Short mmCIF file of C-alpha atoms in Angstrom, two decimals:
data_model
loop_
_atom_site.label_atom_id
_atom_site.label_comp_id
_atom_site.label_asym_id
_atom_site.label_seq_id
_atom_site.Cartn_x
_atom_site.Cartn_y
_atom_site.Cartn_z
CA UNK B 1 11.86 5.85 -9.24
CA UNK B 2 10.22 7.93 -11.80
CA UNK B 3 6.48 7.01 -11.80
CA UNK B 4 4.72 8.25 -15.61
CA UNK B 5 0.98 9.26 -15.26
CA UNK B 6 -1.40 8.95 -18.88
CA UNK B 7 -4.73 9.55 -19.16
CA UNK B 8 -6.05 7.40 -20.83
CA UNK B 9 -8.01 8.13 -24.94
CA UNK B 10 -10.73 9.93 -25.72
CA UNK B 11 -13.61 7.60 -25.10
CA UNK B 12 -17.17 8.13 -26.85
CA UNK B 13 -18.77 9.26 -23.06
CA UNK B 14 -15.95 12.12 -23.74
CA UNK B 15 -17.04 13.18 -27.51
CA UNK B 16 -20.41 13.42 -26.19
CA UNK B 17 -19.77 15.34 -24.00
CA UNK B 18 -21.52 13.61 -20.60
CA UNK B 19 -20.86 12.39 -17.84
CA UNK B 20 -19.07 9.02 -17.53
CA UNK B 21 -19.02 5.96 -15.12
CA UNK B 22 -17.12 3.17 -15.29
CA UNK B 23 -18.66 0.88 -18.62
CA UNK B 24 -17.99 3.00 -22.36
CA UNK B 25 -15.45 2.75 -25.00
CA UNK B 26 -12.72 4.29 -26.43
CA UNK B 27 -13.80 6.38 -29.31
CA UNK B 28 -11.87 6.24 -33.05
CA UNK B 29 -10.13 9.25 -31.95
CA UNK B 30 -9.77 7.32 -28.57
CA UNK B 31 -7.97 4.99 -29.98
CA UNK B 32 -5.40 6.45 -32.15
CA UNK B 33 -4.20 8.59 -29.96
CA UNK B 34 -3.02 5.47 -27.45
CA UNK B 35 -0.77 4.30 -30.21
CA UNK B 36 0.86 7.12 -30.35
CA UNK B 37 0.85 6.82 -26.68
CA UNK B 38 2.61 3.61 -27.48
CA UNK B 39 4.85 4.85 -30.13
CA UNK B 40 6.37 7.51 -27.56
CA UNK B 41 6.50 5.13 -24.88
CA UNK B 42 8.85 2.96 -26.49
CA UNK B 43 11.56 5.32 -25.85
CA UNK B 44 11.71 4.93 -22.34
CA UNK B 45 12.97 2.05 -19.90
CA UNK B 46 9.24 0.70 -18.57
CA UNK B 47 9.17 -2.23 -16.81
CA UNK B 48 5.92 -2.54 -15.75
CA UNK B 49 2.60 -1.24 -16.29
CA UNK B 50 -0.12 -0.85 -13.87
CA UNK B 51 -4.04 0.22 -15.08
CA UNK B 52 -7.47 1.70 -13.53
CA UNK B 53 -9.74 -1.57 -14.05
CA UNK B 54 -11.68 1.02 -15.69
CA UNK B 55 -13.05 0.05 -19.17
CA UNK B 56 -11.45 2.78 -21.49
CA UNK B 57 -8.12 3.48 -19.48
CA UNK B 58 -7.87 -0.92 -19.55
CA UNK B 59 -8.65 -0.40 -23.58
CA UNK B 60 -5.79 2.19 -23.65
CA UNK B 61 -2.89 -0.13 -21.72
CA UNK B 62 -4.39 -2.90 -23.74
CA UNK B 63 -3.34 -0.69 -27.42
CA UNK B 64 0.68 0.56 -25.76
CA UNK B 65 1.03 -3.47 -24.09
CA UNK B 66 0.70 -4.13 -27.78
CA UNK B 67 3.34 -2.42 -28.20
CA UNK B 68 5.55 -2.59 -25.18
CA UNK B 69 5.19 -6.37 -24.13
CA UNK B 70 5.46 -5.26 -20.52
CA UNK B 71 3.79 -7.07 -16.85
CA UNK B 72 0.05 -5.43 -16.84
CA UNK B 73 -2.13 -5.15 -12.98
CA UNK B 74 -4.96 -3.49 -12.02
CA UNK B 75 -5.79 -1.58 -9.33
CA UNK B 76 -8.82 0.39 -8.30
CA UNK B 77 -6.61 2.61 -6.25
CA UNK B 78 -6.65 4.51 -9.44
CA UNK B 79 -9.66 4.99 -11.23
CA UNK B 80 -11.91 7.80 -11.95
CA UNK B 81 -13.49 9.66 -8.71
CA UNK B 82 -17.08 7.98 -8.48
CA UNK B 83 -19.11 10.25 -9.88
CA UNK B 84 -23.17 10.46 -8.96
CA UNK B 85 -25.08 7.94 -9.81
CA UNK B 86 -28.01 9.60 -11.05
CA UNK B 87 -25.73 11.79 -13.25
CA UNK B 88 -24.31 9.07 -15.71
CA UNK B 89 -24.53 9.61 -19.13
CA UNK B 90 -26.60 13.16 -18.72
CA UNK B 91 -25.51 16.20 -20.37
CA UNK B 92 -22.50 17.66 -18.61
CA UNK B 93 -24.26 21.66 -19.94
CA UNK B 94 -27.67 20.36 -18.65
CA UNK B 95 -29.11 22.27 -15.40
CA UNK B 96 -29.01 18.79 -13.98
CA UNK B 97 -25.24 18.29 -13.41
CA UNK B 98 -24.30 21.38 -13.52
CA UNK B 99 -26.55 22.34 -9.70
CA UNK B 100 -25.39 18.73 -8.73
CA UNK B 101 -21.52 19.97 -9.03
CA UNK B 102 -22.56 23.19 -7.53
CA UNK B 103 -23.71 21.54 -4.50
CA UNK B 104 -20.86 19.22 -4.48
CA UNK B 105 -18.29 22.24 -5.10
CA UNK B 106 -20.14 24.35 -2.07
CA UNK B 107 -20.07 21.30 0.37
CA UNK B 108 -16.40 20.30 -0.29
CA UNK B 109 -14.81 21.58 3.45
CA UNK B 110 -17.39 19.14 4.64
CA UNK B 111 -16.05 15.66 5.35
CA UNK B 112 -19.31 14.40 6.62
CA UNK B 113 -21.73 15.27 2.93
CA UNK B 114 -21.99 13.87 -0.06
CA UNK B 115 -24.99 14.31 -3.11
CA UNK B 116 -25.43 10.56 -3.00
CA UNK B 117 -23.86 8.43 -3.55
CA UNK B 118 -20.06 10.12 -4.95
CA UNK B 119 -16.87 10.43 -3.46
CA UNK B 120 -16.56 13.85 -1.63
CA UNK B 121 -12.75 15.26 -1.47
CA UNK B 122 -11.93 13.31 1.87
CA UNK B 123 -13.30 10.43 0.62
CA UNK B 124 -10.29 11.15 -3.15
CA UNK B 125 -7.64 12.80 -0.58
CA UNK B 126 -7.82 9.23 1.29
CA UNK B 127 -7.68 7.39 -2.05
CA UNK B 128 -4.61 9.57 -3.61
CA UNK B 129 -2.61 9.02 -0.59
CA UNK B 130 -3.02 5.17 -0.42
CA UNK B 131 -2.32 4.96 -4.34
CA UNK B 132 1.12 7.19 -3.80
CA UNK B 133 2.11 5.20 -0.90
CA UNK B 134 1.84 1.92 -3.44
CA UNK B 135 3.83 3.78 -5.57
CA UNK B 136 6.10 5.16 -3.57
CA UNK B 137 6.58 0.81 -2.20
CA UNK B 138 7.64 -0.59 -5.11
CA UNK B 139 11.11 -1.04 -6.21
CA UNK B 140 10.83 -0.67 -10.51
CA UNK B 141 12.56 2.44 -11.26
CA UNK B 142 10.33 3.17 -14.13
CA UNK B 143 7.02 2.51 -13.99
CA UNK B 144 3.74 3.27 -16.56
CA UNK B 145 0.32 4.06 -13.87
CA UNK B 146 -2.47 4.62 -16.45
CA UNK B 147 -5.50 6.69 -14.98
CA UNK B 148 -8.27 9.46 -15.23
CA UNK B 149 -8.27 13.44 -15.32
CA UNK B 150 -10.03 14.15 -12.66
CA UNK B 151 -7.82 11.46 -10.74
CA UNK B 152 -4.77 12.18 -11.58
CA UNK B 153 -5.31 15.89 -10.50
CA UNK B 154 -5.86 15.06 -7.19
CA UNK B 155 -3.04 12.96 -6.72
CA UNK B 156 -0.39 15.52 -7.95
CA UNK B 157 -2.91 18.05 -5.64
CA UNK B 158 -1.82 15.56 -2.79
CA UNK B 159 2.34 15.00 -4.56
CA UNK B 160 2.21 19.22 -3.92
CA UNK B 161 0.60 19.44 -1.20
CA UNK B 162 0.83 15.84 0.97
CA UNK B 163 -1.58 15.26 3.15
CA UNK B 164 -1.68 18.52 4.76
CA UNK B 165 -4.49 19.11 0.92
CA UNK B 166 -7.55 21.54 1.58
CA UNK B 167 -10.69 21.65 0.00
CA UNK B 168 -10.22 24.77 -0.83
CA UNK B 169 -6.16 24.56 -2.55
CA UNK B 170 -8.39 21.34 -4.13
CA UNK B 171 -10.67 23.11 -5.93
CA UNK B 172 -7.89 25.43 -7.38
CA UNK B 173 -6.08 22.66 -8.67
CA UNK B 174 -8.65 21.14 -9.90
CA UNK B 175 -9.91 24.75 -12.31
CA UNK B 176 -6.64 24.95 -12.67
CA UNK B 177 -4.66 21.97 -14.29
CA UNK B 178 -6.39 20.82 -17.12
CA UNK B 179 -5.54 16.97 -18.63
CA UNK B 180 -5.59 15.93 -21.64
CA UNK B 181 -6.34 12.71 -22.99
CA UNK B 182 -3.42 10.86 -23.64
CA UNK B 183 -1.55 13.49 -21.73
CA UNK B 184 2.13 12.67 -19.77
CA UNK B 185 2.35 13.24 -16.26
CA UNK B 186 5.66 12.76 -14.83
CA UNK B 187 6.15 12.24 -10.86
CA UNK B 188 9.23 11.46 -9.52
CA UNK B 189 9.76 9.71 -5.22
CA UNK B 190 13.45 10.02 -4.55
CA UNK B 191 14.59 10.89 -0.41
CA UNK B 192 11.67 9.78 0.52
CA UNK B 193 9.43 13.00 -1.18
CA UNK B 194 7.42 13.63 -4.61
CA UNK B 195 8.81 16.02 -7.45
CA UNK B 196 5.84 17.10 -10.17
CA UNK B 197 8.63 16.49 -12.97
CA UNK B 198 6.10 17.38 -16.09
CA UNK B 199 2.75 17.91 -16.90
CA UNK B 200 0.00 16.73 -18.90
CA UNK B 201 3.01 16.66 -22.01
CA UNK B 202 0.53 15.88 -24.91
CA UNK B 203 3.18 16.77 -27.97
CA UNK B 204 2.25 13.45 -29.58
CA UNK B 205 -0.16 14.20 -30.68
CA UNK B 206 0.97 16.65 -32.80
#
């Protein structure tokens, strides 16, 4: 089974470099990126699409599906990592955001610690493993999942390390694996094991 994982197109918040929640539209560039992605994906024999229900992913999936016309469902398992509510809309480089992020990273090894209402490492790992389990149980041969950059890195870390993934290992994945808007990542499930085949192919953007 092949699972094609794609990050949504550029959102307005991405362009403005601010923390985002579940709202916010794709930018003009993000919509164009999604159209380029749809053209690229039209050359693959996909059977269905699963999308995060967050607005920017729904908009990306809708643009793709105008080209592909496939069964489309939404799953909360593939939403973005929940960020502290009080940081939404704040500039990424603001002292408030950078200080909060540092505190979260410093406490990633504590499964009980939260800065406020965000998902910690334990929450993310549990959701990623649940997402992989749901995908593994599918009978489809080629599926598309429209998701988010940070969650995509958690998912791939779990593909490689499995349930043994530690917070320290995840932070290395998080700092090293960069996900381009509409980048394509391919994972394969074969003989009850996951394989990473392609990471962040964004050649369709030129």
